[in-house]
Short mmCIF file of C-alpha atoms and ligand atoms in Angstrom, two decimals:
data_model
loop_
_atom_site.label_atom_id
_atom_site.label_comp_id
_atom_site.label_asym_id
_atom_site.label_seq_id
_atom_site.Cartn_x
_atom_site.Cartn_y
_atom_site.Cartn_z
CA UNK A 1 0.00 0.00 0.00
CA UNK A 2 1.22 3.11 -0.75
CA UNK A 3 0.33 7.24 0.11
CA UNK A 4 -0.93 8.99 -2.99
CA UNK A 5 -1.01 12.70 -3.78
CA UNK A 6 -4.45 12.97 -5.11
CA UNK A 7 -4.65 16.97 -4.98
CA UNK A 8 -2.55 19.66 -4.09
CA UNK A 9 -3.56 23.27 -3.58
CA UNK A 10 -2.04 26.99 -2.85
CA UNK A 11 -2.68 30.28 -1.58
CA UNK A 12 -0.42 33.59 -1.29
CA UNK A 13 -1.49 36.61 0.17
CA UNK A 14 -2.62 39.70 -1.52
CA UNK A 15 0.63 42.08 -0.58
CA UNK A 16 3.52 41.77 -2.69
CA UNK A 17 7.03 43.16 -1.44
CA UNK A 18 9.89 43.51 -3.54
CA UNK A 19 13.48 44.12 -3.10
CA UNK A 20 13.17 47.67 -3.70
CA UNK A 21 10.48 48.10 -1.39
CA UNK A 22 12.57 46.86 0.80
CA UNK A 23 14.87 48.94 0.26
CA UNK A 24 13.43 51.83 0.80
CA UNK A 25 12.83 51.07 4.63
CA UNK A 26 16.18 49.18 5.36
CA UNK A 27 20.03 49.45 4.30
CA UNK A 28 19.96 47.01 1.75
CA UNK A 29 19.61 46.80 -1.80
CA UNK A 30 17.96 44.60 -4.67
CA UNK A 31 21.25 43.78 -5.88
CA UNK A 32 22.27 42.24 -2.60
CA UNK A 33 19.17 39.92 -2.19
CA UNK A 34 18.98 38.83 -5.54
CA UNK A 35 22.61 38.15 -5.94
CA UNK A 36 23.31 36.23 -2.56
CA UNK A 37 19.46 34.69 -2.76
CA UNK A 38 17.97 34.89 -6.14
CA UNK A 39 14.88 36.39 -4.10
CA UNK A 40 13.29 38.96 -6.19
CA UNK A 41 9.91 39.74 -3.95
CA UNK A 42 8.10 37.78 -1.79
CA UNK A 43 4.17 37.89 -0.60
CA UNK A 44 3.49 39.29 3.05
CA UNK A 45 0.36 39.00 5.13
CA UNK A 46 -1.22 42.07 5.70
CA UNK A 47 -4.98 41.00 6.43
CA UNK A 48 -4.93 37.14 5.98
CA UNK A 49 -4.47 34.70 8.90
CA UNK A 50 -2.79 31.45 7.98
CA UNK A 51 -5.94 29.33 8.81
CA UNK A 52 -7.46 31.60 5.95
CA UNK A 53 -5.08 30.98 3.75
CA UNK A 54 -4.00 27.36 4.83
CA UNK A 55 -8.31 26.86 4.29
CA UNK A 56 -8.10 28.27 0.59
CA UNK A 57 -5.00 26.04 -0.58
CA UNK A 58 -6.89 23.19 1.28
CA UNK A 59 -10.35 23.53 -0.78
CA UNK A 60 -8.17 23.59 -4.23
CA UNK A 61 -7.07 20.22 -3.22
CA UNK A 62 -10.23 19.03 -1.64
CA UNK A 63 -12.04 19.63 -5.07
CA UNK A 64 -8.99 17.90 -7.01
CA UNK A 65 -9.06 15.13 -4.80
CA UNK A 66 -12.49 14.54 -5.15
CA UNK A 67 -13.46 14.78 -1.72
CA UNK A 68 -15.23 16.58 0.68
CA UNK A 69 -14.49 18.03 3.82
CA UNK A 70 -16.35 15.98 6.18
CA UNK A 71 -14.48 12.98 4.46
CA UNK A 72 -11.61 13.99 5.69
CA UNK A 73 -10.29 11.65 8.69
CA UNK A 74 -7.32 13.45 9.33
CA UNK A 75 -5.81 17.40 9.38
CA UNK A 76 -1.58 17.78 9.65
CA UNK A 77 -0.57 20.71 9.49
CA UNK A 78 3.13 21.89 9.06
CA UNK A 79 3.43 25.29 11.12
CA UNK A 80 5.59 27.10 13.08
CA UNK A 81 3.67 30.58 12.79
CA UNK A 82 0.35 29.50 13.87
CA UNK A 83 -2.58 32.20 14.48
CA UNK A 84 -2.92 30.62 17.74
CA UNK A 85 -0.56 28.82 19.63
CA UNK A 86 -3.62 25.84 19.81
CA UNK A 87 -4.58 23.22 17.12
CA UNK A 88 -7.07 22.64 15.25
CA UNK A 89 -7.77 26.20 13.36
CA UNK A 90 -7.84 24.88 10.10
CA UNK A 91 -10.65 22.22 11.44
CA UNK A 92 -12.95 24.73 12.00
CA UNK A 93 -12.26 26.83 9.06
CA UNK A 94 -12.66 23.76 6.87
CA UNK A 95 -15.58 22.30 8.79
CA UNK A 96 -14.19 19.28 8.81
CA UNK A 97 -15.96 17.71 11.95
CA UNK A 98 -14.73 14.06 11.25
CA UNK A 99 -11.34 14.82 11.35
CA UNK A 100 -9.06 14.22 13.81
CA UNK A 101 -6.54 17.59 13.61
CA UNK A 102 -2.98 18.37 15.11
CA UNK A 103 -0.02 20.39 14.02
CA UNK A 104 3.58 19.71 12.84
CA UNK A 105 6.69 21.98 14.45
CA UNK A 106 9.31 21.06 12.14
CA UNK A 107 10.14 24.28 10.90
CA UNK A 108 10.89 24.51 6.89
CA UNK A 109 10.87 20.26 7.02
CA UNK A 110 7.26 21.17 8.49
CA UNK A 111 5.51 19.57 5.09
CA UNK A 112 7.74 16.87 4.83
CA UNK A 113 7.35 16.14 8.26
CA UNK A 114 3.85 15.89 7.98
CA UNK A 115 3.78 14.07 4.83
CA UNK A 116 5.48 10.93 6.27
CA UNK A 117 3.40 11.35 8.79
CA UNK A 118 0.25 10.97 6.89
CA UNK A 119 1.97 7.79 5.07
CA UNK A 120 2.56 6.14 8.44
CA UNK A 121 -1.11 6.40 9.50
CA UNK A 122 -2.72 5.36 5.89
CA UNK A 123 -0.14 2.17 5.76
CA UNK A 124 -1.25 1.09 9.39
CA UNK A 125 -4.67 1.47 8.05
CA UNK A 126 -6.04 3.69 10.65
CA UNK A 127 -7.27 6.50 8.30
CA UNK A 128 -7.46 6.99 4.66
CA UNK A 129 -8.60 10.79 3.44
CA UNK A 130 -5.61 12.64 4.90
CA UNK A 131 -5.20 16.43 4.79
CA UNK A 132 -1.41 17.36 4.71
CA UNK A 133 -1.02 21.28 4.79
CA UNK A 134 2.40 23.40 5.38
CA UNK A 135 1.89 26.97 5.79
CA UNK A 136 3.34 30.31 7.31
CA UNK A 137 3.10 33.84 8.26
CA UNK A 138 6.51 34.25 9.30
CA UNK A 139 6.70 37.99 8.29
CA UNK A 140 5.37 38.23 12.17
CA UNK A 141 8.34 36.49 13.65
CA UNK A 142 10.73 38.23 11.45
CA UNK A 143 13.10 40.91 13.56
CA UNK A 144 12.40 43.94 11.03
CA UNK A 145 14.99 45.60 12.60
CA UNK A 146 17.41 42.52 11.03
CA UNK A 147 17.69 42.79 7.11
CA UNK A 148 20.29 39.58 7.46
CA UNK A 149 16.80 37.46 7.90
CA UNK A 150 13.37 39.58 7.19
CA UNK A 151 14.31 39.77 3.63
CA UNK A 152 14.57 36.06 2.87
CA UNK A 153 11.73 35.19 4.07
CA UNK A 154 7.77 35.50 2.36
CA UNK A 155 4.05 34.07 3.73
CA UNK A 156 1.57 31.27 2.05
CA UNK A 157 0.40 28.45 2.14
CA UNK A 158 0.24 24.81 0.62
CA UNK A 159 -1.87 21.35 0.92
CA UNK A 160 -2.30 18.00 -0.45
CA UNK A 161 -4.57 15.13 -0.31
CA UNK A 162 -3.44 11.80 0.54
CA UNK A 163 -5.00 8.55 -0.50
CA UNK A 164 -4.10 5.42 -0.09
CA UNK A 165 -3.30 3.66 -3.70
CA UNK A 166 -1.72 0.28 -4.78
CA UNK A 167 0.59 1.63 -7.53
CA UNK A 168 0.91 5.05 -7.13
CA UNK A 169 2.23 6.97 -4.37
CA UNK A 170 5.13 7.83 -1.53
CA UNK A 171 8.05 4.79 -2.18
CA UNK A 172 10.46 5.84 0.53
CA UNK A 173 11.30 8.66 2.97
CA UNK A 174 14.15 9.68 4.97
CA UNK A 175 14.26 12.03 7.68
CA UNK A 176 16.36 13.85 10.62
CA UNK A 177 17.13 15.83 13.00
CA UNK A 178 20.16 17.38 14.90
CA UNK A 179 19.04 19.48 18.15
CA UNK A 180 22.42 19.75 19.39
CA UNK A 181 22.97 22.06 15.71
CA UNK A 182 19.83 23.80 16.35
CA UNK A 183 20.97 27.25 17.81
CA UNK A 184 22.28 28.29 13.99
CA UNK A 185 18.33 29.03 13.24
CA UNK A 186 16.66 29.55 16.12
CA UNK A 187 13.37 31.79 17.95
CA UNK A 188 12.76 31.85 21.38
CA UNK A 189 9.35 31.06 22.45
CA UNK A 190 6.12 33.39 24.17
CA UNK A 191 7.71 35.73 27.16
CA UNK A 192 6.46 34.01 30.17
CA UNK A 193 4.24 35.69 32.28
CA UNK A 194 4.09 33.37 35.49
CA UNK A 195 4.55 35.40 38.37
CA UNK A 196 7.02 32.55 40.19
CA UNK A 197 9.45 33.34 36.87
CA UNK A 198 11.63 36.36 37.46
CA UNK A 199 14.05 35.89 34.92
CA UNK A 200 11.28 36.31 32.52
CA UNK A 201 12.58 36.99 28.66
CA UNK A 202 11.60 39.61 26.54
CA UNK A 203 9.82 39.06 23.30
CA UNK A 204 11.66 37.18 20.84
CA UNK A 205 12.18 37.14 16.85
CA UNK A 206 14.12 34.74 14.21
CA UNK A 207 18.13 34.53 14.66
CA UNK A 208 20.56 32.51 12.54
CA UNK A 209 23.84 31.69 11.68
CA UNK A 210 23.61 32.32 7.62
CA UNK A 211 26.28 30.68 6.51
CA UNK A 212 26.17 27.74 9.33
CA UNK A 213 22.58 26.63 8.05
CA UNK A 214 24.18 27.32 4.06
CA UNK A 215 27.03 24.73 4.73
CA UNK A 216 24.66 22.54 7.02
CA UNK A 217 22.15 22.11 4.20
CA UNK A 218 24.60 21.47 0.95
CA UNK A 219 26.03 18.68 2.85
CA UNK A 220 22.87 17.19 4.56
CA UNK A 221 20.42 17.83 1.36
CA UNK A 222 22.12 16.12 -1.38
CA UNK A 223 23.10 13.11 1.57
CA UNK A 224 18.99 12.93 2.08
CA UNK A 225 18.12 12.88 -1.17
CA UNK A 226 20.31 10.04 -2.10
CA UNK A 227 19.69 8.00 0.51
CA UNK A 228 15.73 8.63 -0.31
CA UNK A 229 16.13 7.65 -3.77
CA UNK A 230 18.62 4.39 -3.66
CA UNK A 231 15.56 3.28 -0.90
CA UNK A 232 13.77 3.81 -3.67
CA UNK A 233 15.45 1.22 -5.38
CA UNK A 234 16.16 4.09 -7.74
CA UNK A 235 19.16 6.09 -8.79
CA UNK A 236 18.56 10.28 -9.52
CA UNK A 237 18.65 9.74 -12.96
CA UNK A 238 15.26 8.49 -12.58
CA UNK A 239 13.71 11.44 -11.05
CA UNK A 240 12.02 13.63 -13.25
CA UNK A 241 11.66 16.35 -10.77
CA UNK A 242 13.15 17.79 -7.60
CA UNK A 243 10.75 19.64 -5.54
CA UNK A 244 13.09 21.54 -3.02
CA UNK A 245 12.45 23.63 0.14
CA UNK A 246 13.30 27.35 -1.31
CA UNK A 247 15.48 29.03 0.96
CA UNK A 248 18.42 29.85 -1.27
CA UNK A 249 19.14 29.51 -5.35
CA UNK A 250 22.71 28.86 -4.36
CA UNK A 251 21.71 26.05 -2.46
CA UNK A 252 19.70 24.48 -4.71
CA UNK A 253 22.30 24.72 -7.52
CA UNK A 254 24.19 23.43 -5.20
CA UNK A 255 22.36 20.27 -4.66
CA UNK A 256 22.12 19.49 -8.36
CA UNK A 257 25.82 20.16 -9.04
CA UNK A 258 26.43 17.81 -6.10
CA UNK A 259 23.81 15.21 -7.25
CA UNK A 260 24.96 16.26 -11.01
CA UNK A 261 21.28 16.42 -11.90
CA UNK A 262 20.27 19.57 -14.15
CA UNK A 263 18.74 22.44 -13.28
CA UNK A 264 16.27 21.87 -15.47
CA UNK A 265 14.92 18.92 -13.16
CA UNK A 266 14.68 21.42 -10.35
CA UNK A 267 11.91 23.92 -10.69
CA UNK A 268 11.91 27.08 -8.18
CA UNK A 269 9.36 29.58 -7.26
CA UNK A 270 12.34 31.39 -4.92
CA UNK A 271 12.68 34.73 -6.97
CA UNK A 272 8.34 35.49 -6.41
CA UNK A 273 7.97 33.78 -3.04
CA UNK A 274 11.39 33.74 -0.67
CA UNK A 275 12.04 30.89 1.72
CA UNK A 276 7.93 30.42 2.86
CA UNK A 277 9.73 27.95 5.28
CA UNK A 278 6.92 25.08 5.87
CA UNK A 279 5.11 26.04 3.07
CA UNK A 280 7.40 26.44 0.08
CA UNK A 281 7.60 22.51 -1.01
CA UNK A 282 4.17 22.99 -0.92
CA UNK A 283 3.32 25.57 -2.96
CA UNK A 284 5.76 25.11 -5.47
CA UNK A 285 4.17 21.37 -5.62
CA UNK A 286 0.94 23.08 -6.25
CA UNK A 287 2.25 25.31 -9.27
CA UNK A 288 4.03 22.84 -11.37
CA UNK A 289 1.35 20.37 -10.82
CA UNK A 290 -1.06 22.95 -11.73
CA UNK A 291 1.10 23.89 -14.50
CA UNK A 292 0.74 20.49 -15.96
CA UNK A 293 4.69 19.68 -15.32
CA UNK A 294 3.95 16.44 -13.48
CA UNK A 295 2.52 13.29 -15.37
CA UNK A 296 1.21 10.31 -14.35
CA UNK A 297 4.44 7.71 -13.37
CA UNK A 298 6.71 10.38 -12.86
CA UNK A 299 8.93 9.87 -10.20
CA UNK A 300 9.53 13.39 -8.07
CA UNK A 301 12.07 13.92 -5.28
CA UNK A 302 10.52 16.02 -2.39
CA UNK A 303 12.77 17.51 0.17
CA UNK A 304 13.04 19.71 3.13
CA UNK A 305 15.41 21.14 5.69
CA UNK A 306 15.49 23.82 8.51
CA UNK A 307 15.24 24.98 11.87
CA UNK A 308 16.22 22.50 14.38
CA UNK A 309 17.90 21.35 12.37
CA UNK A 310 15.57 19.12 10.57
CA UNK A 311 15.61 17.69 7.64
CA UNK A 312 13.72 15.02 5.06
CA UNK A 313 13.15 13.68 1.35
CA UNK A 314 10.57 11.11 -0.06
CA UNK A 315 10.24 9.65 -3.54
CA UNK A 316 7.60 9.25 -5.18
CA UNK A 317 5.50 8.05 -8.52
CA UNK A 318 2.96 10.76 -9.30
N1 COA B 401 21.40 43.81 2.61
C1 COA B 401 22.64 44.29 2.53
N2 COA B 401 23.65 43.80 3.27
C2 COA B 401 23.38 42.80 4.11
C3 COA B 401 22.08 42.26 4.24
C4 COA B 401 21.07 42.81 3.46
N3 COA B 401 19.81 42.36 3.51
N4 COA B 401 22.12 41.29 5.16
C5 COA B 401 23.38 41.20 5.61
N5 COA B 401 24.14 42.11 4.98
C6 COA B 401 25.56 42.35 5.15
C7 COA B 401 26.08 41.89 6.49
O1 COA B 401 25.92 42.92 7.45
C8 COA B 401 27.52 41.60 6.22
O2 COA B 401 28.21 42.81 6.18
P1 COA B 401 29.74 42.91 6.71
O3 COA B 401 30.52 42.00 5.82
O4 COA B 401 30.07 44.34 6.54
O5 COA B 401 29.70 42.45 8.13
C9 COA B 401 27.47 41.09 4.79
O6 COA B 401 26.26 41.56 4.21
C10 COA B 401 27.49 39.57 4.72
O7 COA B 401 27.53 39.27 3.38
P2 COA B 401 28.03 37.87 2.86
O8 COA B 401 29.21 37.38 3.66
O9 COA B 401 28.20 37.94 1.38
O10 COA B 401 26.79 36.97 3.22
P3 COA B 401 26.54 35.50 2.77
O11 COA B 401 27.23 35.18 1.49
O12 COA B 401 26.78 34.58 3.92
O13 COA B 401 25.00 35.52 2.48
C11 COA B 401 22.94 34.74 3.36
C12 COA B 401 24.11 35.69 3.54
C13 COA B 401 22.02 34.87 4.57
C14 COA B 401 22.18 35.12 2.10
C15 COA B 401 23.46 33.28 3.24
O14 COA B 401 24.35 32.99 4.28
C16 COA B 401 22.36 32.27 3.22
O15 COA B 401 21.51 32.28 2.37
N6 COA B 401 22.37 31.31 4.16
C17 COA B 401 21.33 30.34 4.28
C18 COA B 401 20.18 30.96 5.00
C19 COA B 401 18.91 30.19 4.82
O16 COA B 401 18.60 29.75 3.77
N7 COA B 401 18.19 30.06 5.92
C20 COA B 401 16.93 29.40 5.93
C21 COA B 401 17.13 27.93 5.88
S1 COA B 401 15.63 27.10 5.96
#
């Protein structure tokens, strides 16, 4: 038995920001982003919440799934940006009373995470209509005092429908984690207000190490990826496509240089989006499925890494 992808779905908020916008309310230019990121704008949440938008990418692939809401027997969603701090948000939105709903801190491996999460529950055979959503409105964790991090970074939202399917689906995952690594990309949590705390902290935004988490993930992606595919029982000449976590162009032309896989086989959504941590694989998912890049037998490489650190790939026939 294996965890099909019978749907995907995306939503991006209204506001776009570009480099030069940027620029006009920090020291930093459109040359330096774009050079050192290949970010050209990214979309910010003005108005939305992420259960909004998390609910619209979620309908899209309800409706190409074929399935209704109050089919659904299970909600994961990949979040570290929350409008609440408690689950279940995208439940209500959705309506989806049948559902049993929880979300996924794994940072920008958030989706991933989820995803082989949703293929261990529909090969035990405890549910079978599985909601998989990654998602984020990080522009409110973002230090906008910091241009080293709030210009990488945009909001949206992404989802898929899993199935369970004899031929078609999920063939292997990998996945990790290294805590001990984690303070290169890190954000401290809610101040604490208990009155027995008197060494309370003060409110706290997104730090990192830049070039720590660049080295960490052209080493560890590539390693993933491999490991995912020969699983697989494949070798990445197979794979027609290479759905990567956007944080960087450099590091994704790094991977393929490493893996010695074209470009080509690597689509990006980087330069409109930024790094939409959680919900980049996502989304980008969602657009070159909807742009008809994916046919039926392909095999496609999905991968994630982040905060943590965490990271994770899975192979799969679409
Ligand atoms: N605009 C202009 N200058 C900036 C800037 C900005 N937005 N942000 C930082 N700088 C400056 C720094 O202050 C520093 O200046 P200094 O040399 O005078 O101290 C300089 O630029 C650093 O530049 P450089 O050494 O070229 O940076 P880099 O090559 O390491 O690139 C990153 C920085 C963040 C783009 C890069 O390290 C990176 O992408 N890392 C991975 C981050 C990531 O993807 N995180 C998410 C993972 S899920």
């Amino acid at each position: 038995m294996k965890t099909r992808i019978c749907g995907t779905g995306s939503a991006l908020p209204k506001r776009v920001v570009k480099n030069e916008d940027l620029s006009k309310i920090m020291d930093t230019s459109d040359e330096w982003i774009r050079s050192r990121t290949g970010i050209a704008s990214r979309h910010l949440a003005v108005e939305e919440t992420l259960a909004g938008l998390a609910a619209k990418a979620a309908a899209q692939a309800l409706e190409e799934a074929e399935i209704a809401a109050e089919d659904l027997d299970m909600i994961l969603a990949g979040t570290i940006s929350a409008d609440r701090l408690l689950p279940c948000e995208l439940q209500r939105e959705l309506g989806a009373a049948k559902a049993v709903a929880f979300d996924i801190n794994a940072a920008c491996s958030g989706f991933l995470f989820a995803l082989q999460t949703a293929d261990a529950y529909i090969r035990s055979g405890q549910y079978r209509n599985i909601l998989v959503v990654g998602g984020e409105i990080l522009s409110k964790l973002m230090d906008w005092n910091d241009r080293s991090t709030c210009v990488l970074f945009g909001d949206g939202a992404g989802a898929a429908v899993v199935r369970p399917d004899e031929a078609y689906g999920i063939l292997s995952s990998v996945q990790g984690s290294d805590g001990a690594r984690g303070g290169v990309l890190s954000c401290g949590g809610r101040r604490n207000n208990n009155p027995y705390v008197t060494n309370s902290t003060a409110l706290s935004f997104v730090t990192m190490d830049g070039q720590a988490v660049y080295k960490f993930a052209v080493r560890t992606v590539p390693k993933a990826i491999t490991e995912a595919v020969e699983r697989a029982g494949l070798t990445v000449e197979d794979i027609d496509l290479f759905v990567l976590h956007q944080a960087n162009i450099r590091i994704i032309e790094s991977v393929s240089k490493r893996l010695r896989v074209s470009m080509e086989r690597f689509p990006t959504n980087l330069s409109e989006c930024g790094n939409i941590s959680a919900g980049s694989v996502p989304v980008l998912l969602d657009d070159v499925n909807r742009r008809g890049l994916l046919n039926k037998g392909d095999k496609v490489v999905l991968a994630g890494f982040g905060a943590g650190l965490t990271w994770g790939a899975s192979v799969l026939i679409w």
